[in-house]
Amino acid sequence: MSRLSPDQLAFFAREGYLVVPDLFPPAALEPLRAELTALIHREALRLRAEGRLTRLYEEEPFERRLTRLHAEVGDEILKAITGRGGGGHSGRALFELITHRALLQAVESFIGPEIVGSSVYRIRPKIPGQVRGVVPWHQDSGYFAPHCDQSLVLTCWVPLVDATTQTGCLQVLPRTHQQGIFRHHTNGPGGYLFITDGDLPPGQWLDTPVPAGGALFLTNCTPHRSLPHHTDVVRWSLDVRYQSAEVPNNAGQLPEQFDAATPAHEQACYPPEADFVVQSRLHPEKVVRRWEDFDQLRQRYEKLRPPAPQRGWVPVGQD
Ligand SMILES: O=C(O)CCC(=O)C(=O)O
């Protein structure tokens, strides 16, 4: 598959989401699955050497091994993947998937050919019973700076295993993405921002199952959430975001160069992490082509994070 069809784009514009079940060629996810397997194995070896884990669970498949490990050692097994804010891992296979031709061709259909990889991307191994695996209703713009509310920061949600209703696919609230940013509160379940039921616009939410190899596209203003799941499958997914190079970003800037005195509308939509150019016909010299450069940049921001945007959200009952 190359570009998306006019019908798909019209659906996205109207509904605020789009499921594309066959975005990637079948082998495209394998390198990242293998990279994550190796990372988990390394962490399991470390924890066993420290006497905190009885077994490595090597016989378990990608879909289940982390469930077993997590049952013994909890979130400790996830640290190498999630880092401090969610962007701890910046491996080669991750970079190759973020810059995969099939994905960028689809992204270009939404935002044009000058593409910046937005700093906010996450690998989410959603484990049954894991507190942070449950993400309450929010719009991604609830986290971003307000001057980006009118711009499209496209979320591409890419499951690494089949994501079904039973294994905790996302739920979306269609046709509500053109009503601005709803009030969010802090201290939601799992520590996330959230929109209370009373602040949600009327509408009928729906499940968005996506098979491995497919993707779910969302706008930054589409309310969505992720419910608990009770199977023993780890619903591995990657959510990665892209924006047009015209939308404010920090591509080419190091975290030490962040200047709080820069007018707000010139700052990146999400300054704590690194934006980077992934495709450009106007400035091909700016494209980050080597995984090593991506990795270095990512890790630099992981150590020194500029401050997150403040939108004035407060806990329930304090406004
Ligand atoms: O993957 C999930 O369970 C939640 C993802 C999400 O809320 C997001 O990408 O904004």
CSV table of C-alpha atoms and ligand atoms in Angstrom, one decimal:
chain,number,residue,atom,x,y,z
A,1,MET,CA,0.0,0.0,0.0
A,2,SER,CA,1.3,3.5,-0.7
A,3,ARG,CA,-0.7,6.7,-0.2
A,4,LEU,CA,-4.1,6.6,1.5
A,5,SER,CA,-7.2,7.0,-0.7
A,6,PRO,CA,-9.4,10.2,-0.8
A,7,ASP,CA,-12.1,8.1,0.9
A,8,GLN,CA,-9.8,7.2,3.8
A,9,LEU,CA,-8.7,10.8,4.2
A,10,ALA,CA,-12.3,12.0,4.1
A,11,PHE,CA,-13.2,9.4,6.8
A,12,PHE,CA,-10.3,10.6,9.0
A,13,ALA,CA,-11.3,14.3,8.6
A,14,ARG,CA,-14.9,13.5,9.5
A,15,GLU,CA,-14.5,10.9,12.3
A,16,GLY,CA,-11.1,11.9,13.8
A,17,TYR,CA,-9.6,8.4,13.4
A,18,LEU,CA,-8.8,5.9,10.7
A,19,VAL,CA,-7.9,2.2,10.9
A,20,VAL,CA,-5.7,0.9,8.1
A,21,PRO,CA,-5.4,-2.9,8.6
A,22,ASP,CA,-2.7,-3.6,6.1
A,23,LEU,CA,-0.2,-0.7,6.3
A,24,PHE,CA,3.1,-2.7,6.7
A,25,PRO,CA,4.5,-5.6,4.7
A,26,PRO,CA,4.3,-8.8,6.9
A,27,ALA,CA,8.0,-8.8,7.9
A,28,ALA,CA,8.2,-5.1,8.9
A,29,LEU,CA,7.5,-5.6,12.6
A,30,GLU,CA,9.9,-8.5,13.1
A,31,PRO,CA,13.1,-6.5,13.7
A,32,LEU,CA,11.4,-4.4,16.5
A,33,ARG,CA,9.9,-7.5,18.1
A,34,ALA,CA,13.3,-9.1,18.0
A,35,GLU,CA,15.0,-6.0,19.5
A,36,LEU,CA,12.5,-5.8,22.3
A,37,THR,CA,12.9,-9.6,23.0
A,38,ALA,CA,16.6,-9.1,23.3
A,39,LEU,CA,16.1,-6.1,25.6
A,40,ILE,CA,13.8,-8.0,27.9
A,41,HIS,CA,16.2,-11.0,27.9
A,42,ARG,CA,19.0,-8.7,29.0
A,43,GLU,CA,16.9,-7.2,31.8
A,44,ALA,CA,15.7,-10.7,32.9
A,45,LEU,CA,19.4,-11.9,33.1
A,46,ARG,CA,20.2,-8.9,35.2
A,47,LEU,CA,17.3,-9.4,37.6
A,48,ARG,CA,18.0,-13.1,37.9
A,49,ALA,CA,21.7,-12.3,38.7
A,50,GLU,CA,20.5,-10.0,41.4
A,51,GLY,CA,18.4,-12.8,42.8
A,52,ARG,CA,15.1,-11.1,42.1
A,53,LEU,CA,13.8,-13.4,39.4
A,54,THR,CA,13.5,-17.2,39.7
A,55,ARG,CA,13.4,-17.9,35.9
A,56,LEU,CA,13.9,-16.3,32.5
A,57,TYR,CA,10.7,-17.6,30.9
A,58,GLU,CA,12.6,-18.0,27.6
A,59,GLU,CA,10.1,-20.6,26.4
A,60,GLU,CA,7.3,-18.1,26.4
A,61,PRO,CA,6.5,-16.2,23.1
A,62,PHE,CA,6.8,-12.5,22.6
A,63,GLU,CA,3.1,-12.1,23.4
A,64,ARG,CA,3.4,-13.7,26.9
A,65,ARG,CA,6.9,-13.6,28.2
A,66,LEU,CA,6.6,-10.1,29.8
A,67,THR,CA,3.3,-11.1,31.5
A,68,ARG,CA,5.3,-13.9,33.3
A,69,LEU,CA,8.3,-11.7,34.1
A,70,HIS,CA,6.1,-8.8,35.3
A,71,ALA,CA,4.2,-11.1,37.6
A,72,GLU,CA,7.4,-11.7,39.5
A,73,VAL,CA,9.2,-8.4,39.4
A,74,GLY,CA,6.6,-5.8,38.5
A,75,ASP,CA,7.4,-2.6,36.6
A,76,GLU,CA,11.2,-3.0,37.2
A,77,ILE,CA,11.3,-5.2,34.0
A,78,LEU,CA,9.9,-2.3,32.0
A,79,LYS,CA,12.4,0.4,32.9
A,80,ALA,CA,14.7,-0.1,29.9
A,81,ILE,CA,11.7,0.3,27.6
A,82,THR,CA,9.9,3.2,29.2
A,83,GLY,CA,12.7,5.2,30.6
A,84,ARG,CA,11.7,8.3,32.6
A,85,GLY,CA,8.8,9.4,30.6
A,86,GLY,CA,8.2,6.7,28.1
A,87,GLY,CA,11.0,7.2,25.6
A,88,GLY,CA,13.7,5.2,27.2
A,89,HIS,CA,14.3,2.9,24.3
A,90,SER,CA,15.8,4.3,21.1
A,91,GLY,CA,17.0,1.2,19.3
A,92,ARG,CA,17.9,0.7,15.6
A,93,ALA,CA,14.8,-1.3,14.8
A,94,LEU,CA,12.5,1.3,16.4
A,95,PHE,CA,14.1,4.0,14.3
A,96,GLU,CA,13.7,1.9,11.2
A,97,LEU,CA,10.0,1.4,11.9
A,98,ILE,CA,9.4,5.1,12.7
A,99,THR,CA,11.0,5.9,9.3
A,100,HIS,CA,9.5,2.9,7.4
A,101,ARG,CA,8.6,3.9,3.9
A,102,ALA,CA,5.1,2.5,4.1
A,103,LEU,CA,4.4,4.5,7.3
A,104,LEU,CA,5.9,7.8,5.9
A,105,GLN,CA,3.9,7.4,2.7
A,106,ALA,CA,0.7,7.2,4.7
A,107,VAL,CA,1.8,10.1,6.9
A,108,GLU,CA,2.5,12.2,3.9
A,109,SER,CA,-1.1,11.8,2.8
A,110,PHE,CA,-2.2,13.6,6.0
A,111,ILE,CA,0.5,16.3,6.5
A,112,GLY,CA,2.4,16.7,3.3
A,113,PRO,CA,6.0,15.9,2.4
A,114,GLU,CA,7.9,17.9,5.0
A,115,ILE,CA,7.7,15.6,7.9
A,116,VAL,CA,9.0,16.0,11.5
A,117,GLY,CA,8.9,13.0,13.8
A,118,SER,CA,7.3,14.4,16.9
A,119,SER,CA,9.2,13.8,20.1
A,120,VAL,CA,6.4,12.0,21.8
A,121,TYR,CA,6.5,8.4,20.8
A,122,ARG,CA,6.1,5.4,23.2
A,123,ILE,CA,6.5,1.7,23.2
A,124,ARG,CA,3.7,0.3,25.3
A,125,PRO,CA,3.8,-3.3,26.5
A,126,LYS,CA,0.3,-3.3,28.0
A,127,ILE,CA,0.4,-6.1,30.5
A,128,PRO,CA,-2.8,-7.5,32.2
A,129,GLY,CA,-3.4,-5.9,35.5
A,130,GLN,CA,-0.6,-3.3,35.0
A,131,VAL,CA,-1.7,0.1,36.5
A,132,ARG,CA,0.1,2.3,33.8
A,133,GLY,CA,-1.4,0.1,31.1
A,134,VAL,CA,-4.8,1.7,31.6
A,135,VAL,CA,-4.9,5.1,30.0
A,136,PRO,CA,-8.1,7.2,30.7
A,137,TRP,CA,-9.9,9.5,28.3
A,138,HIS,CA,-7.7,12.3,27.0
A,139,GLN,CA,-6.8,14.2,23.9
A,140,ASP,CA,-3.1,14.2,23.1
A,141,SER,CA,-3.2,18.0,22.9
A,142,GLY,CA,-4.1,17.9,26.6
A,143,TYR,CA,-0.3,17.3,27.0
A,144,PHE,CA,0.9,19.6,24.3
A,145,ALA,CA,1.4,23.4,24.4
A,146,PRO,CA,-1.8,25.3,23.5
A,147,HIS,CA,-0.3,27.0,20.4
A,148,CYS,CA,-0.3,23.6,18.7
A,149,ASP,CA,-4.0,23.0,19.3
A,150,GLN,CA,-5.0,24.1,15.8
A,151,SER,CA,-2.3,22.1,14.1
A,152,LEU,CA,-2.4,18.4,13.2
A,153,VAL,CA,0.0,16.3,15.2
A,154,LEU,CA,-0.8,12.9,13.8
A,155,THR,CA,-0.8,9.9,16.1
A,156,CYS,CA,0.0,6.6,14.5
A,157,TRP,CA,-0.8,3.8,16.8
A,158,VAL,CA,0.9,0.6,15.6
A,159,PRO,CA,0.3,-2.7,17.4
A,160,LEU,CA,3.1,-5.2,17.4
A,161,VAL,CA,0.6,-8.1,18.1
A,162,ASP,CA,-3.1,-8.2,17.2
A,163,ALA,CA,-4.9,-5.7,19.3
A,164,THR,CA,-8.5,-6.8,20.0
A,165,THR,CA,-11.2,-5.8,22.4
A,166,GLN,CA,-10.1,-8.6,24.6
A,167,THR,CA,-6.4,-7.6,24.7
A,168,GLY,CA,-7.0,-3.9,25.2
A,169,CYS,CA,-7.2,-2.0,21.9
A,170,LEU,CA,-7.9,1.7,22.0
A,171,GLN,CA,-11.4,3.2,22.3
A,172,VAL,CA,-12.1,6.5,20.5
A,173,LEU,CA,-14.9,9.0,20.6
A,174,PRO,CA,-15.6,9.8,16.9
A,175,ARG,CA,-16.6,13.1,15.4
A,176,THR,CA,-15.6,15.1,18.5
A,177,HIS,CA,-12.1,16.3,17.3
A,178,GLN,CA,-13.3,19.7,16.0
A,179,GLN,CA,-14.7,20.9,19.3
A,180,GLY,CA,-11.4,22.2,20.8
A,181,ILE,CA,-9.6,20.9,23.9
A,182,PHE,CA,-11.9,19.6,26.6
A,183,ARG,CA,-11.0,20.3,30.3
A,184,HIS,CA,-8.4,17.7,31.6
A,185,HIS,CA,-7.5,17.0,35.2
A,186,THR,CA,-4.3,15.8,36.6
A,187,ASN,CA,-3.8,12.7,38.9
A,188,GLY,CA,-6.0,10.4,36.8
A,189,PRO,CA,-5.7,6.6,36.9
A,190,GLY,CA,-2.0,5.6,36.5
A,191,GLY,CA,-1.0,9.2,37.1
A,192,TYR,CA,-2.2,10.3,33.6
A,193,LEU,CA,-4.1,13.4,32.6
A,194,PHE,CA,-7.8,12.6,32.1
A,195,ILE,CA,-11.1,14.0,31.0
A,196,THR,CA,-13.9,13.2,33.4
A,197,ASP,CA,-17.1,11.6,32.0
A,198,GLY,CA,-18.9,14.9,32.8
A,199,ASP,CA,-16.5,16.9,30.6
A,200,LEU,CA,-16.6,14.5,27.7
A,201,PRO,CA,-18.8,15.6,24.7
A,202,PRO,CA,-21.8,13.5,24.0
A,203,GLY,CA,-21.2,10.6,21.6
A,204,GLN,CA,-20.8,6.9,21.3
A,205,TRP,CA,-17.3,5.6,21.9
A,206,LEU,CA,-16.1,2.6,19.9
A,207,ASP,CA,-13.4,0.0,20.1
A,208,THR,CA,-10.8,0.2,17.3
A,209,PRO,CA,-9.2,-3.3,16.9
A,210,VAL,CA,-6.1,-3.3,14.7
A,211,PRO,CA,-4.3,-6.4,13.5
A,212,ALA,CA,-0.5,-6.6,13.6
A,213,GLY,CA,0.7,-5.0,10.4
A,214,GLY,CA,-2.0,-2.3,10.6
A,215,ALA,CA,-2.2,1.1,12.2
A,216,LEU,CA,-4.8,3.4,13.8
A,217,PHE,CA,-4.4,7.1,13.0
A,218,LEU,CA,-5.7,9.8,15.3
A,219,THR,CA,-5.7,13.6,15.5
A,220,ASN,CA,-4.3,15.3,18.5
A,221,CYS,CA,-7.8,16.4,19.4
A,222,THR,CA,-9.5,13.0,19.2
A,223,PRO,CA,-10.5,11.7,22.7
A,224,HIS,CA,-9.3,8.2,23.3
A,225,ARG,CA,-8.6,5.8,26.1
A,226,SER,CA,-7.2,2.3,26.8
A,227,LEU,CA,-9.1,0.0,29.2
A,228,PRO,CA,-7.8,-2.8,31.5
A,229,HIS,CA,-7.5,-6.2,29.9
A,230,HIS,CA,-7.6,-9.6,31.5
A,231,THR,CA,-6.1,-12.0,29.0
A,232,ASP,CA,-2.5,-13.1,29.6
A,233,VAL,CA,-1.3,-11.5,26.3
A,234,VAL,CA,0.9,-8.4,26.3
A,235,ARG,CA,-0.7,-6.0,23.9
A,236,TRP,CA,2.6,-4.5,22.6
A,237,SER,CA,2.2,-1.3,20.6
A,238,LEU,CA,4.1,1.7,19.5
A,239,ASP,CA,2.5,5.1,19.3
A,240,VAL,CA,4.5,7.6,17.2
A,241,ARG,CA,3.6,11.1,16.1
A,242,TYR,CA,4.4,13.2,13.1
A,243,GLN,CA,3.8,16.8,12.2
A,244,SER,CA,4.4,19.1,9.3
A,245,ALA,CA,7.7,21.0,9.5
A,246,GLU,CA,5.6,24.1,9.6
A,247,VAL,CA,4.2,23.2,13.0
A,248,PRO,CA,6.5,24.5,15.8
A,249,ASN,CA,9.2,21.9,16.7
A,250,ASN,CA,12.6,21.6,18.2
A,251,ALA,CA,14.2,19.6,15.4
A,252,GLY,CA,18.0,20.5,15.2
A,253,GLN,CA,18.0,21.9,18.7
A,254,LEU,CA,19.8,20.3,21.6
A,255,PRO,CA,18.2,20.2,25.1
A,256,GLU,CA,20.8,22.6,26.4
A,257,GLN,CA,19.7,25.1,23.8
A,258,PHE,CA,16.1,25.3,25.2
A,259,ASP,CA,15.4,28.9,26.2
A,260,ALA,CA,12.3,29.5,28.3
A,261,ALA,CA,12.4,33.1,27.2
A,262,THR,CA,11.6,32.1,23.6
A,263,PRO,CA,8.0,33.3,22.8
A,264,ALA,CA,5.6,30.4,23.5
A,265,HIS,CA,4.3,30.2,20.0
A,266,GLU,CA,7.9,29.5,18.7
A,267,GLN,CA,8.5,26.7,21.1
A,268,ALA,CA,8.0,23.0,20.3
A,269,CYS,CA,4.6,21.5,20.9
A,270,TYR,CA,6.3,19.2,23.5
A,271,PRO,CA,9.7,20.6,24.5
A,272,PRO,CA,10.9,17.8,26.9
A,273,GLU,CA,11.7,15.4,24.1
A,274,ALA,CA,13.5,15.6,20.7
A,275,ASP,CA,11.7,16.3,17.4
A,276,PHE,CA,13.6,15.2,14.4
A,277,VAL,CA,13.2,15.6,10.6
A,278,VAL,CA,12.3,12.3,9.0
A,279,GLN,CA,11.6,13.4,5.5
A,280,SER,CA,12.2,16.6,3.6
A,281,ARG,CA,12.4,17.6,-0.1
A,282,LEU,CA,13.1,21.2,0.7
A,283,HIS,CA,15.9,20.5,3.2
A,284,PRO,CA,17.2,16.9,2.6
A,285,GLU,CA,20.4,17.8,4.5
A,286,LYS,CA,18.3,18.1,7.8
A,287,VAL,CA,16.9,14.6,7.6
A,288,VAL,CA,18.1,12.3,10.4
A,289,ARG,CA,19.1,9.3,8.4
A,290,ARG,CA,21.4,7.4,10.8
A,291,TRP,CA,20.1,5.5,13.7
A,292,GLU,CA,23.1,6.4,15.7
A,293,ASP,CA,22.2,10.2,15.4
A,294,PHE,CA,18.6,9.5,16.4
A,295,ASP,CA,19.8,7.4,19.4
A,296,GLN,CA,22.2,10.1,20.6
A,297,LEU,CA,19.7,12.8,20.3
A,298,ARG,CA,17.0,10.8,22.1
A,299,GLN,CA,19.3,9.9,25.0
A,300,ARG,CA,20.5,13.4,25.3
A,301,TYR,CA,17.0,14.6,25.9
A,302,GLU,CA,16.3,11.6,28.2
A,303,LYS,CA,19.1,13.0,30.5
A,304,LEU,CA,18.2,16.7,30.3
A,305,ARG,CA,14.5,17.3,29.7
A,306,PRO,CA,13.3,20.8,29.1
A,307,PRO,CA,10.1,21.6,31.0
A,308,ALA,CA,6.7,20.2,29.8
A,309,PRO,CA,4.0,22.7,28.7
A,310,GLN,CA,1.8,24.0,31.5
A,311,ARG,CA,-1.9,24.2,30.6
A,312,GLY,CA,-3.2,24.8,34.0
A,313,TRP,CA,-4.8,21.4,34.5
A,314,VAL,CA,-5.4,20.6,38.2
A,315,PRO,CA,-6.8,17.6,40.2
A,316,VAL,CA,-10.5,17.1,40.3
A,317,GLY,CA,-12.1,19.3,42.9
A,318,GLN,CA,-9.4,21.9,42.8
A,319,ASP,CA,-10.8,24.1,40.0
B,1,LIG,O1,-1.6,2.4,23.9
B,1,LIG,C1,-2.3,2.7,24.8
B,1,LIG,O2,-2.9,1.9,25.5
B,1,LIG,C2,-2.6,4.2,25.0
B,1,LIG,C3,-2.1,5.0,24.0
B,1,LIG,C4,-2.5,6.4,24.1
B,1,LIG,O3,-3.3,6.8,24.8
B,1,LIG,C5,-1.9,7.4,23.2
B,1,LIG,O4,-1.1,7.0,22.3
B,1,LIG,O5,-2.1,8.6,23.4
